[in-house]
């Protein structure tokens, strides 16, 4: 049974130690606004619960030196990031530093049993490596809409077989710890908030451009999920009434133009028609094309591929300009596999947003590429479940 804080003060102390690292008793007392005797009482209780430990003494502020407190060394969270084409599993300590991280190719269309079995195998591998002992909580991100109340995917367009599958219940039983499930894009946004470029941002947007396109919304340091959990599903905003048919069944969605599958489709057409010599050569070599090939072609200066990236960037930028007008974020982080298309894409998105959004909204609005690589989703998933475990 995972130990939990007994009251709101203890929960606040645990979250502070998680996010800011070790602190002296005096500093904690200042931040939590508790008297010296009250903070000592709460810290003693947390130590008795096995959640915090002593870590030496701080330099004197005049008078007695204050004891340094940090989270218990054996706290472990699992962060699981189930993508359309890969599974990542990481184990972190209480401060959410990654102690071990495995990434394997996987097809989410194989269904929940196969994919979750693979997750459990990866956890077992991390256990065998000695980085996981007792697990205090696991967060799981999946590439589709999730009912937060039930911990189940709901009619996810790219996850056949997962509709209403009890992911939270099944994994909680297997792992023997609290489990929370959420959309993968929300997890990436939390990862950026904890460890990425959004560390000092309270209100920001994380736009993921991968197999699908989605947006994580952070308001006052927390995920905004909407009433039923589907906030930020920008991939299905219509950008053209007569556009290509989308996986969701509608037509002209942003994702149907610039998601990973759409790019692969357009790359194939460009290769076959001879419009892109680079992609034609790739296709002859490999027999198939992906969004990464478009990135490689653009990087190599293939004019048609550069055009594809620019056109996609313009469409993303158009949708994002509307979001910026509506939400007035302090930062926009662009992430995901297709974001690997890099600075050409970023330049196009920036130019459209700065041109089309209101000056007051863009006056001080950085639009940046994530620097967390593949770890944002797992760190965010661990952060989500740590918020739950570190609550009264
Ligand atoms: Zn759609």
XYZ file of C-alpha atoms and ligand atoms in Angstrom:
393
model
C 0.000 0.000 0.000
C 1.496 3.312 -1.100
C 1.908 5.839 1.737
C 0.024 9.097 1.136
C 0.140 12.495 2.829
C -2.417 12.962 5.618
C -3.332 16.596 5.013
C -3.024 19.481 2.567
C 0.132 20.887 4.244
C 1.952 17.582 3.841
C 0.786 17.315 0.211
C 2.066 20.831 -0.516
C 5.455 20.041 1.065
C 5.818 16.864 -1.011
C 5.005 18.697 -4.275
C 7.480 21.457 -3.422
C 10.240 18.920 -2.750
C 9.365 17.121 -5.991
C 9.485 20.216 -8.163
C 12.190 22.303 -6.471
C 14.393 19.591 -4.941
C 15.827 19.478 -1.386
C 14.973 22.428 0.903
C 15.849 23.383 4.467
C 13.140 23.208 7.134
C 13.371 26.988 7.436
C 12.804 27.519 3.678
C 9.876 25.081 3.661
C 8.342 26.880 6.628
C 8.596 30.195 4.735
C 6.986 28.832 1.560
C 4.204 26.846 3.234
C 3.645 29.629 5.776
C 3.640 27.359 8.831
C 5.178 28.009 12.210
C 8.469 26.322 13.107
C 6.758 23.845 15.439
C 3.952 23.040 12.990
C 6.321 22.402 10.075
C 8.471 20.196 12.337
C 5.363 18.178 13.205
C 4.329 17.705 9.563
C 7.886 16.763 8.497
C 8.146 14.229 11.315
C 4.897 12.653 10.147
C 6.124 12.556 6.532
C 9.376 10.932 7.672
C 7.392 8.354 9.685
C 5.330 7.610 6.553
C 8.610 7.012 4.689
C 7.989 9.877 2.257
C 10.814 12.292 3.208
C 14.277 12.005 4.716
C 16.939 14.215 6.243
C 19.868 15.236 4.026
C 22.330 17.116 6.226
C 22.237 20.740 7.327
C 21.948 24.065 5.497
C 24.413 26.922 5.980
C 23.383 28.995 8.984
C 21.021 31.944 8.520
C 22.097 33.091 11.967
C 21.249 30.863 14.892
C 20.826 27.110 14.648
C 21.547 25.477 11.270
C 18.395 24.239 9.543
C 18.056 20.600 8.550
C 17.793 19.876 4.794
C 14.800 17.733 3.826
C 14.332 15.774 0.609
C 11.985 13.129 -0.760
C 12.617 9.542 0.297
C 15.252 7.822 -1.849
C 13.073 4.782 -2.611
C 10.136 6.709 -4.170
C 9.514 5.434 -7.699
C 7.062 6.544 -10.370
C 6.477 4.934 -13.748
C 5.831 7.081 -16.807
C 4.355 5.220 -19.778
C 3.953 6.859 -23.183
C 1.968 4.741 -25.624
C 2.320 6.277 -29.077
C 0.844 5.222 -32.403
C 4.056 3.441 -33.404
C 6.110 3.127 -30.208
C 5.954 2.498 -26.474
C 8.162 4.292 -23.942
C 8.462 3.278 -20.300
C 10.535 5.239 -17.803
C 11.081 4.954 -14.078
C 11.765 8.086 -12.066
C 12.622 8.958 -8.487
C 10.416 11.250 -6.396
C 11.895 14.355 -8.062
C 10.922 12.798 -11.432
C 14.519 12.363 -12.591
C 14.598 9.543 -15.138
C 16.528 6.569 -13.691
C 15.801 4.166 -16.539
C 14.044 4.558 -19.902
C 13.132 1.970 -22.527
C 11.674 2.747 -25.948
C 10.420 0.099 -28.337
C 8.550 0.103 -31.637
C 4.934 -1.025 -31.229
C 1.724 -0.738 -33.207
C -1.126 0.643 -31.113
C -3.524 -1.008 -33.586
C -2.490 -4.417 -32.185
C -4.948 -3.630 -29.390
C -4.796 -3.165 -25.621
C -3.878 -6.697 -24.575
C -0.781 -6.914 -26.775
C 0.384 -3.348 -26.137
C -0.167 -3.394 -22.361
C 1.585 -6.796 -22.161
C 4.537 -5.152 -23.851
C 4.457 -2.320 -21.297
C 4.521 -4.884 -18.466
C 7.439 -6.705 -20.110
C 9.353 -3.428 -20.272
C 8.588 -2.753 -16.592
C 9.883 -6.252 -15.794
C 13.057 -5.479 -17.753
C 13.572 -2.268 -15.751
C 12.991 -4.270 -12.552
C 15.577 -6.815 -13.651
C 17.985 -3.919 -14.259
C 17.483 -2.963 -10.618
C 16.083 0.556 -11.127
C 12.513 -0.259 -9.993
C 11.655 -1.495 -6.513
C 8.245 -0.730 -5.109
C 6.282 1.452 -7.551
C 4.323 4.295 -5.900
C 2.281 5.239 -8.939
C 2.147 4.919 -12.714
C 0.953 7.459 -15.277
C -0.025 6.310 -18.755
C -0.454 8.454 -21.866
C -2.372 7.075 -24.870
C -2.774 8.592 -28.350
C -6.500 9.316 -28.190
C -9.300 10.871 -26.123
C -9.582 9.506 -22.578
C -12.413 9.580 -20.056
C -10.543 10.799 -16.982
C -13.330 9.578 -14.711
C -13.085 5.980 -15.951
C -9.451 5.863 -17.099
C -10.540 4.477 -20.470
C -9.986 5.607 -24.075
C -13.223 6.783 -25.734
C -13.718 6.108 -29.461
C -10.043 6.808 -30.250
C -9.733 7.194 -34.056
C -6.259 5.625 -34.404
C -6.624 2.969 -31.644
C -8.982 0.256 -32.910
C -9.965 -2.194 -30.142
C -9.247 0.262 -27.302
C -12.688 1.894 -27.065
C -13.659 1.873 -23.349
C -10.939 -0.671 -22.521
C -10.348 -0.374 -18.730
C -6.666 0.623 -19.004
C -6.514 2.147 -15.511
C -8.155 -0.803 -13.748
C -6.183 -3.439 -15.652
C -2.803 -1.779 -15.112
C -3.511 -0.869 -11.500
C -4.208 -4.531 -10.810
C -1.049 -5.676 -12.634
C 1.260 -3.084 -11.088
C -0.313 -2.980 -7.615
C -0.205 0.826 -7.390
C -2.331 3.857 -8.274
C -2.556 4.331 -12.051
C -3.849 7.338 -13.981
C -4.513 7.455 -17.715
C -4.628 10.556 -19.882
C -4.131 11.714 -23.437
C -0.495 11.603 -24.600
C -0.455 15.248 -25.635
C -1.523 16.356 -22.158
C 1.331 14.245 -20.771
C 3.832 15.950 -23.081
C 2.573 19.353 -21.914
C 3.078 18.342 -18.258
C 6.561 17.065 -19.162
C 7.422 20.457 -20.672
C 6.085 22.137 -17.535
C 8.213 19.954 -15.260
C 11.469 19.627 -17.166
C 11.300 21.518 -20.467
C 11.227 25.023 -21.885
C 7.904 25.707 -20.139
C 9.368 25.333 -16.625
C 8.689 28.942 -15.788
C 5.450 29.218 -17.802
C 2.068 29.053 -16.073
C -0.157 29.334 -19.147
C 1.044 27.766 -22.368
C 0.180 25.502 -25.294
C 2.042 22.380 -26.382
C 1.344 21.472 -30.002
C 2.231 17.906 -30.911
C 2.657 17.112 -34.575
C 3.152 13.382 -34.934
C 1.008 10.601 -36.356
C -1.827 12.754 -35.040
C -1.946 16.456 -34.217
C -3.068 17.644 -30.782
C -2.675 20.455 -28.298
C -2.003 20.283 -24.559
C -3.401 23.256 -22.656
C -1.789 24.295 -19.386
C -3.688 26.870 -17.324
C -2.133 28.185 -14.096
C 0.272 25.263 -14.035
C -2.346 22.538 -14.546
C -3.775 20.610 -17.494
C -7.035 21.999 -18.802
C -8.965 18.948 -20.073
C -12.410 20.396 -20.682
C -15.651 18.971 -19.324
C -15.207 15.466 -20.707
C -11.467 15.326 -21.405
C -11.303 16.218 -25.075
C -9.992 19.797 -24.905
C -7.133 20.498 -27.290
C -8.125 18.073 -30.035
C -7.018 20.549 -32.710
C -6.121 17.875 -35.281
C -9.789 17.717 -36.223
C -10.330 21.428 -36.729
C -11.421 21.784 -40.345
C -9.056 23.845 -42.477
C -10.734 23.180 -45.847
C -14.310 22.081 -46.595
C -13.150 20.093 -49.611
C -10.003 18.570 -48.126
C -8.927 14.920 -47.851
C -10.909 12.447 -45.719
C -9.614 12.095 -42.151
C -9.320 9.036 -39.861
C -12.156 10.566 -37.788
C -14.582 10.265 -40.718
C -14.832 13.989 -41.485
C -12.949 15.714 -44.265
C -10.502 18.594 -44.432
C -9.191 18.208 -40.852
C -5.752 19.678 -40.069
C -4.515 16.153 -39.332
C -5.661 14.928 -42.756
C -3.241 17.466 -44.264
C -0.247 17.343 -41.996
C -0.326 14.366 -39.603
C 2.282 11.630 -40.047
C -0.055 9.514 -42.194
C -0.951 12.476 -44.417
C 2.711 13.320 -44.970
C 3.516 9.714 -45.825
C 0.617 9.710 -48.317
C 1.757 12.958 -49.960
C 5.359 11.758 -50.006
C 4.336 8.633 -51.877
C 2.402 10.681 -54.437
C 5.361 13.046 -54.902
C 7.746 10.129 -55.375
C 5.539 8.336 -57.896
C 4.795 11.439 -59.940
C 8.491 12.319 -60.146
C 7.952 15.709 -58.470
C 10.489 14.759 -55.805
C 13.637 12.984 -57.071
C 14.859 12.524 -53.478
C 11.649 10.797 -52.331
C 11.532 8.690 -55.532
C 15.012 7.407 -54.739
C 14.060 6.703 -51.098
C 10.951 4.844 -52.218
C 12.993 2.683 -54.594
C 15.405 1.878 -51.728
C 12.915 1.173 -48.930
C 9.627 0.361 -50.639
C 7.715 2.764 -48.352
C 7.893 6.357 -47.150
C 7.252 8.085 -43.810
C 7.096 11.631 -42.453
C 10.796 11.308 -41.512
C 11.662 10.834 -45.193
C 9.977 14.133 -45.962
C 12.151 15.713 -43.278
C 15.282 14.150 -44.763
C 14.294 15.295 -48.264
C 13.630 18.835 -47.082
C 16.942 18.905 -45.192
C 18.681 17.757 -48.391
C 17.142 20.700 -50.240
C 14.536 18.776 -52.277
C 12.322 21.622 -53.501
C 9.052 19.682 -53.434
C 9.644 18.403 -49.881
C 10.512 21.920 -48.696
C 7.211 23.035 -50.229
C 5.345 20.276 -48.358
C 6.854 21.357 -45.042
C 6.055 25.032 -45.730
C 2.485 24.261 -46.751
C 1.963 22.114 -43.629
C 3.506 24.800 -41.447
C 1.106 27.342 -42.931
C -1.905 25.143 -42.098
C -0.700 24.513 -38.538
C 0.086 28.226 -38.207
C -3.405 29.211 -39.352
C -5.060 27.029 -36.708
C -2.545 28.142 -34.078
C -3.134 31.831 -34.859
C -6.793 31.326 -33.946
C -5.826 29.519 -30.730
C -3.428 32.304 -29.771
C -6.146 34.926 -30.265
C -8.498 32.859 -28.152
C -6.186 31.700 -25.344
C -3.424 34.354 -25.166
C -0.709 31.872 -24.056
C 2.674 32.942 -22.668
C 4.513 30.318 -24.715
C 3.890 27.817 -27.519
C 6.013 24.658 -27.618
C 6.034 22.596 -30.835
C 6.823 18.901 -30.384
C 6.334 15.406 -31.836
C 7.916 13.354 -34.605
C 6.953 15.679 -37.435
C 8.372 18.597 -35.442
C 11.663 16.873 -36.339
C 11.132 18.666 -39.662
C 12.729 21.367 -37.602
C 13.420 24.987 -38.234
C 11.862 25.294 -41.696
C 8.560 24.195 -40.141
C 9.010 26.433 -37.112
C 9.794 29.458 -39.284
C 6.605 28.954 -41.293
C 4.431 28.492 -38.193
C 5.935 31.587 -36.571
C 5.446 33.761 -39.616
C 1.741 32.851 -39.941
C 0.987 33.230 -36.218
C 2.800 36.559 -35.880
C 1.029 37.803 -38.998
C -2.478 36.659 -38.145
C -2.790 36.891 -34.374
C -3.509 40.133 -32.567
C -0.417 42.189 -31.672
C -1.355 42.206 -27.990
C -1.354 38.372 -27.999
C 1.925 37.960 -29.889
C 3.846 40.924 -28.437
C 5.704 38.649 -26.058
C 4.990 35.166 -27.372
C 7.914 32.780 -27.907
C 7.135 29.876 -30.275
C 9.817 27.232 -29.751
C 10.698 23.630 -30.562
C 10.748 21.238 -27.577
C 14.224 20.300 -26.367
C 13.107 17.246 -24.358
C 13.423 14.773 -27.223
C 11.446 11.635 -26.499
C 11.180 12.119 -22.735
C 8.408 14.740 -22.395
C 5.602 12.150 -22.448
C 7.085 9.823 -19.808
C 8.123 12.660 -17.475
C 4.661 14.202 -17.816
C 2.952 10.872 -17.088
C 5.084 10.448 -13.955
C 4.266 14.033 -12.969
C 0.529 13.399 -13.362
C 0.528 10.396 -11.061
C 2.879 12.103 -8.583
C 0.313 14.931 -8.288
C -2.215 12.251 -7.356
C 0.026 10.402 -4.892
C 1.175 13.706 -3.360
C -2.374 14.815 -2.587
C -4.274 14.538 0.682
Zn -10.485 14.482 -38.388
